[in-house]
CSV table of C-alpha atoms in Angstrom, one decimal:
chain,number,residue,atom,x,y,z
A,16,MET,CA,-10.6,-9.7,5.7
A,17,LYS,CA,-6.9,-9.3,5.1
A,18,ILE,CA,-5.1,-5.8,5.6
A,19,LEU,CA,-1.9,-5.4,3.7
A,20,SER,CA,0.4,-2.4,4.0
A,21,ILE,CA,2.6,-1.5,1.0
A,22,ALA,CA,5.5,0.1,2.7
A,23,ASN,CA,9.1,1.4,2.2
A,24,GLN,CA,10.5,4.5,3.7
A,25,LYS,CA,12.3,5.2,0.5
A,26,GLY,CA,10.4,7.2,-2.1
A,27,GLY,CA,10.0,6.3,-5.7
A,28,VAL,CA,10.1,2.6,-5.4
A,29,GLY,CA,6.5,2.0,-6.8
A,30,LYS,CA,4.4,1.8,-3.6
A,31,THR,CA,1.4,3.7,-5.1
A,32,THR,CA,1.7,2.0,-8.5
A,33,SER,CA,1.8,-1.3,-6.8
A,34,THR,CA,-1.1,-0.5,-4.4
A,35,VAL,CA,-3.3,0.7,-7.4
A,36,ASN,CA,-2.5,-2.1,-9.7
A,37,LEU,CA,-2.6,-4.9,-7.2
A,38,GLY,CA,-5.9,-3.7,-5.9
A,39,ALA,CA,-7.3,-3.6,-9.4
A,40,ALA,CA,-5.9,-7.0,-10.1
A,41,LEU,CA,-7.4,-8.5,-7.1
A,42,ALA,CA,-10.7,-6.8,-7.9
A,43,SER,CA,-10.6,-8.4,-11.3
A,44,MET,CA,-10.3,-11.7,-9.7
A,45,GLY,CA,-13.6,-11.1,-7.8
A,46,GLN,CA,-12.0,-10.0,-4.6
A,47,ARG,CA,-13.6,-7.1,-2.7
A,48,ILE,CA,-11.1,-4.4,-2.3
A,49,CYS,CA,-10.6,-1.1,-0.4
A,50,LEU,CA,-7.6,1.1,-0.9
A,51,VAL,CA,-6.5,3.5,1.7
A,52,ASP,CA,-4.2,6.4,0.7
A,53,LEU,CA,-2.0,7.1,3.8
A,54,ASP,CA,0.2,9.5,2.0
A,55,SER,CA,-0.3,13.3,2.0
A,56,GLN,CA,1.1,13.6,-1.5
A,57,ARG,CA,-2.3,12.0,-2.6
A,58,ASN,CA,-0.9,10.1,-5.6
A,59,LEU,CA,-3.2,7.1,-5.1
A,60,SER,CA,-6.3,9.4,-4.6
A,61,ARG,CA,-5.5,11.3,-7.8
A,62,THR,CA,-5.3,8.0,-9.7
A,63,VAL,CA,-8.6,6.4,-8.6
A,64,GLN,CA,-10.5,9.5,-7.5
A,65,VAL,CA,-13.9,9.9,-9.1
A,66,GLU,CA,-15.0,13.5,-9.8
A,67,GLY,CA,-17.6,14.7,-7.3
A,68,HIS,CA,-16.6,12.5,-4.5
A,69,GLY,CA,-16.3,15.3,-2.0
A,70,ASN,CA,-13.4,15.9,0.4
A,71,ARG,CA,-13.9,13.4,3.3
A,72,SER,CA,-10.5,11.9,3.9
A,73,ILE,CA,-8.5,9.4,6.0
A,74,ALA,CA,-7.1,12.5,7.9
A,75,ASP,CA,-10.7,13.5,9.0
A,76,LEU,CA,-11.4,9.8,10.0
A,77,ILE,CA,-8.2,9.7,12.2
A,78,TYR,CA,-9.0,13.2,13.6
A,79,ASN,CA,-12.6,12.2,14.5
A,80,HIS,CA,-11.5,8.9,16.0
A,81,VAL,CA,-8.9,10.4,18.3
A,82,SER,CA,-11.1,13.2,19.3
A,83,GLY,CA,-14.1,11.0,20.2
A,84,ILE,CA,-16.3,12.5,17.6
A,85,ASP,CA,-19.0,10.2,16.3
A,86,TYR,CA,-18.6,9.3,12.7
A,87,ASP,CA,-20.0,6.8,10.1
A,88,PRO,CA,-17.2,4.9,8.4
A,89,CYS,CA,-19.3,4.4,5.3
A,90,GLN,CA,-19.4,8.1,4.6
A,91,TYR,CA,-15.6,7.9,4.0
A,92,LEU,CA,-15.8,4.9,1.6
A,93,LEU,CA,-15.7,6.0,-2.0
A,94,HIS,CA,-16.3,3.8,-5.1
A,95,ASN,CA,-14.6,3.6,-8.4
A,96,GLU,CA,-16.7,1.6,-10.8
A,97,LYS,CA,-14.1,1.3,-13.5
A,98,GLU,CA,-11.6,-0.4,-11.2
A,99,LYS,CA,-14.5,-2.3,-9.2
A,100,LEU,CA,-13.0,-1.2,-5.9
A,101,ASP,CA,-13.6,1.2,-3.0
A,102,TYR,CA,-11.1,3.6,-1.6
A,103,ILE,CA,-10.5,6.1,1.2
A,104,GLN,CA,-8.8,9.3,-0.1
A,105,ALA,CA,-6.0,11.2,1.4
A,106,SER,CA,-5.6,15.0,2.0
A,107,THR,CA,-2.8,17.3,2.7
A,108,MET,CA,-3.9,17.3,6.4
A,109,LEU,CA,-2.3,13.8,6.7
A,110,ALA,CA,1.0,15.7,7.2
A,111,THR,CA,-0.2,16.5,10.8
A,112,ALA,CA,-1.5,13.0,11.5
A,113,PRO,CA,1.5,11.8,13.5
A,114,SER,CA,0.9,14.8,16.0
A,115,ILE,CA,-2.7,14.0,16.2
A,116,LEU,CA,-2.0,10.3,16.8
A,117,ALA,CA,0.5,11.1,19.5
A,118,THR,CA,-2.3,12.6,21.6
A,119,SER,CA,-4.0,9.3,21.9
A,120,ASP,CA,-3.5,7.0,24.8
A,121,ASN,CA,-3.4,4.1,22.3
A,122,SER,CA,-1.4,6.0,19.6
A,123,ASN,CA,-0.1,2.9,17.8
A,124,MET,CA,-3.5,1.3,17.4
A,125,VAL,CA,-5.8,4.1,16.1
A,126,LEU,CA,-5.8,3.1,12.4
A,127,SER,CA,-6.3,-0.7,13.6
A,128,GLU,CA,-9.3,0.4,15.5
A,129,ILE,CA,-10.7,2.3,12.6
A,130,LEU,CA,-10.1,-0.5,10.0
A,131,HIS,CA,-11.5,-3.3,12.2
A,132,ALA,CA,-14.8,-1.6,12.5
A,133,PRO,CA,-17.7,-3.8,11.3
A,134,GLU,CA,-18.2,-1.7,8.2
A,135,PHE,CA,-14.8,-2.8,6.8
A,136,GLY,CA,-15.7,-6.5,7.2
A,137,GLN,CA,-17.3,-6.5,3.7
A,138,TYR,CA,-13.8,-6.5,2.1
A,139,ASP,CA,-11.5,-9.4,1.2
A,140,TYR,CA,-8.4,-7.1,1.2
A,141,ILE,CA,-7.7,-3.7,2.5
A,142,LEU,CA,-4.6,-2.3,0.9
A,143,ILE,CA,-2.8,0.6,2.6
A,144,ASP,CA,-0.5,2.9,0.6
A,145,CYS,CA,2.0,4.0,3.2
A,146,ARG,CA,4.0,7.3,2.9
A,147,PRO,CA,7.8,7.2,2.6
A,148,ALA,CA,8.6,7.5,6.3
A,149,LEU,CA,9.0,5.4,9.3
A,150,ASP,CA,6.8,7.6,11.5
A,151,LEU,CA,3.9,7.0,13.8
A,152,LEU,CA,1.5,7.0,10.8
A,153,THR,CA,3.4,4.1,9.2
A,154,VAL,CA,3.5,2.3,12.5
A,155,ASN,CA,-0.2,2.6,12.7
A,156,ALA,CA,-0.5,1.1,9.2
A,157,LEU,CA,1.7,-1.9,10.3
A,158,ALA,CA,-0.1,-2.3,13.5
A,159,ALA,CA,-3.4,-2.6,11.6
A,160,SER,CA,-2.0,-5.0,9.1
A,161,ASP,CA,-1.9,-8.8,8.8
A,162,ALA,CA,1.1,-8.5,6.3
A,163,VAL,CA,3.4,-6.1,4.5
A,164,ILE,CA,4.4,-6.0,0.9
A,165,VAL,CA,7.7,-4.2,0.4
A,166,PRO,CA,8.4,-2.8,-3.1
A,167,VAL,CA,12.1,-2.3,-3.6
A,168,GLU,CA,14.1,-1.0,-6.6
A,169,PRO,CA,17.1,-3.2,-7.2
A,170,GLU,CA,19.9,-0.6,-6.6
A,171,SER,CA,22.1,-0.4,-3.6
A,172,TYR,CA,20.7,2.5,-1.7
A,173,ALA,CA,17.2,1.2,-1.8
A,174,VAL,CA,18.4,-2.3,-0.7
A,175,ASP,CA,20.3,-0.8,2.2
A,176,GLY,CA,17.2,0.8,3.6
A,177,LEU,CA,15.4,-2.5,3.9
A,178,ALA,CA,17.2,-2.9,7.2
A,179,ASP,CA,15.5,0.1,8.8
A,180,LEU,CA,12.0,-1.0,7.5
A,181,PHE,CA,12.5,-4.6,8.7
A,182,SER,CA,13.6,-3.4,12.1
A,183,THR,CA,10.5,-1.2,12.3
A,184,ILE,CA,8.4,-4.3,11.4
A,185,GLU,CA,10.0,-6.3,14.1
A,186,ARG,CA,9.5,-3.7,16.7
A,187,THR,CA,5.8,-3.4,15.7
A,188,ARG,CA,5.5,-7.1,15.9
A,189,LYS,CA,7.0,-7.2,19.4
A,190,MET,CA,5.1,-4.1,20.7
A,191,VAL,CA,1.5,-4.3,19.3
A,192,ASN,CA,1.0,-6.8,16.5
A,193,PRO,CA,2.7,-10.2,17.0
A,194,GLU,CA,0.9,-11.7,13.9
A,195,LEU,CA,2.4,-9.2,11.5
A,196,ARG,CA,4.5,-10.8,8.7
A,197,VAL,CA,6.0,-10.0,5.5
A,198,ASN,CA,3.9,-11.3,2.6
A,199,GLY,CA,6.6,-10.6,0.1
A,200,ILE,CA,9.4,-8.4,-1.3
A,201,LEU,CA,8.4,-7.0,-4.7
A,202,ILE,CA,11.2,-6.0,-7.1
A,203,THR,CA,10.1,-2.9,-9.0
A,204,ARG,CA,11.4,-0.5,-11.6
A,205,ALA,CA,13.8,-3.2,-12.9
A,206,ASP,CA,16.0,-2.7,-15.9
A,207,SER,CA,17.3,-6.3,-16.5
A,208,ARG,CA,19.4,-5.0,-19.4
A,209,ARG,CA,21.8,-3.7,-16.7
A,210,THR,CA,24.4,-6.1,-15.2
A,211,LEU,CA,24.1,-4.3,-11.8
A,212,THR,CA,20.4,-4.7,-11.8
A,213,ARG,CA,20.6,-8.5,-12.4
A,214,GLN,CA,23.3,-8.8,-9.7
A,215,MET,CA,21.1,-6.9,-7.1
A,216,ILE,CA,18.1,-9.1,-8.0
A,217,ASP,CA,20.3,-12.2,-7.4
A,218,ASP,CA,21.5,-10.7,-4.1
A,219,LEU,CA,18.0,-10.0,-3.0
A,220,ARG,CA,16.9,-13.6,-3.8
A,221,GLU,CA,20.0,-15.0,-2.2
A,222,THR,CA,19.5,-12.8,1.0
A,223,PHE,CA,15.7,-13.1,1.4
A,224,GLY,CA,14.9,-16.4,-0.4
A,225,SER,CA,11.3,-17.2,-0.9
A,226,GLN,CA,10.2,-13.9,0.6
A,227,VAL,CA,11.0,-12.3,-2.8
A,228,TYR,CA,8.1,-12.6,-5.3
A,229,ASP,CA,8.7,-14.4,-8.5
A,230,THR,CA,7.1,-11.5,-10.4
A,231,VAL,CA,9.4,-8.7,-11.1
A,232,ILE,CA,8.0,-5.4,-12.1
A,233,PRO,CA,10.1,-3.7,-14.9
A,234,TYR,CA,10.3,0.0,-15.5
A,235,LEU,CA,7.5,0.5,-18.1
A,236,ALA,CA,5.9,3.6,-19.5
A,237,ASP,CA,2.6,2.1,-18.7
A,238,ALA,CA,2.8,3.1,-15.2
A,239,ALA,CA,3.0,6.8,-15.8
A,240,LYS,CA,0.5,6.7,-18.6
A,241,ALA,CA,-2.1,4.8,-16.6
A,242,ALA,CA,-1.6,7.2,-13.6
A,243,ASN,CA,-1.9,10.2,-15.8
A,244,ASP,CA,-5.1,8.8,-17.4
A,245,GLN,CA,-6.5,8.0,-13.9
A,246,HIS,CA,-6.8,4.3,-14.1
A,247,SER,CA,-4.8,1.1,-13.3
A,248,ALA,CA,-2.6,-0.5,-15.9
A,249,VAL,CA,-4.7,-3.7,-15.2
A,250,ASN,CA,-7.5,-1.9,-17.0
A,251,MET,CA,-5.4,-0.7,-19.9
A,252,LYS,CA,-5.8,-3.1,-22.8
A,253,GLY,CA,-2.8,-4.9,-23.8
A,254,SER,CA,-0.7,-3.6,-20.9
A,255,ARG,CA,2.3,-5.8,-20.0
A,256,LEU,CA,2.4,-4.0,-16.6
A,257,GLY,CA,-1.2,-4.9,-15.9
A,258,GLY,CA,-0.5,-8.5,-16.8
A,259,LEU,CA,2.4,-8.6,-14.3
A,260,TYR,CA,0.2,-7.2,-11.5
A,261,LEU,CA,-2.3,-9.9,-12.3
A,262,GLU,CA,0.5,-12.5,-11.7
A,263,LEU,CA,1.6,-10.7,-8.6
A,264,ALA,CA,-2.1,-10.9,-7.3
A,265,LYS,CA,-2.0,-14.6,-7.6
A,266,GLU,CA,1.2,-14.9,-5.7
A,267,VAL,CA,-0.2,-12.6,-2.9
A,268,VAL,CA,-3.4,-14.6,-2.5
A,269,ALA,CA,-1.4,-17.9,-2.6
A,270,ARG,CA,0.7,-16.6,0.4
């Protein structure tokens, strides 16, 4: 089992789109996948949620674990047959999760303890959609993960913010998870018609070298349409975006 966090403290860089579509792409390759929505905005949950799946969420799971309340992890695992993957949905109560985590003696490792339970060993990949913040909840995701995927929009403010994220990754590595690494930097929402965009992509590749994936995700209407229709672009017939995430999935597995 590999746990991957999709993280960037900046919003609007395609974290949720990438989590859903990478998960669907990996599932289409025969991998057993579980998605974890760690964002109280619930965008991932809305995209993959199947009607009638109840209201058990990752927030409840965190609360029960910290409080010492017995729980069955399988009751929180939901299945989306169309995408051929499982998921744990979010709730608005995730907004209070950092305060709950802070009451634990092992506050950085709660999510790791949850996701390394035997019930999760059935999966090849667990993908965590992190919220746009470098708080205790995100640190928990990094502490639980084998690697991080960093979506970044090729514009100056987004690129500048990478320093803070990489600093958090390094601190997490030193404090609680020495095996944590960056699987790759994913360039998203790229408009290659713009000179500035092309220059930023060149700068990213020059600065980070092979850490930057070969696959570049352009800004495409497929992303919004697929989310609105509650499925991945991978399962949208003829979707260019879906094809690109299939290419990305191959890169992720190869690393």
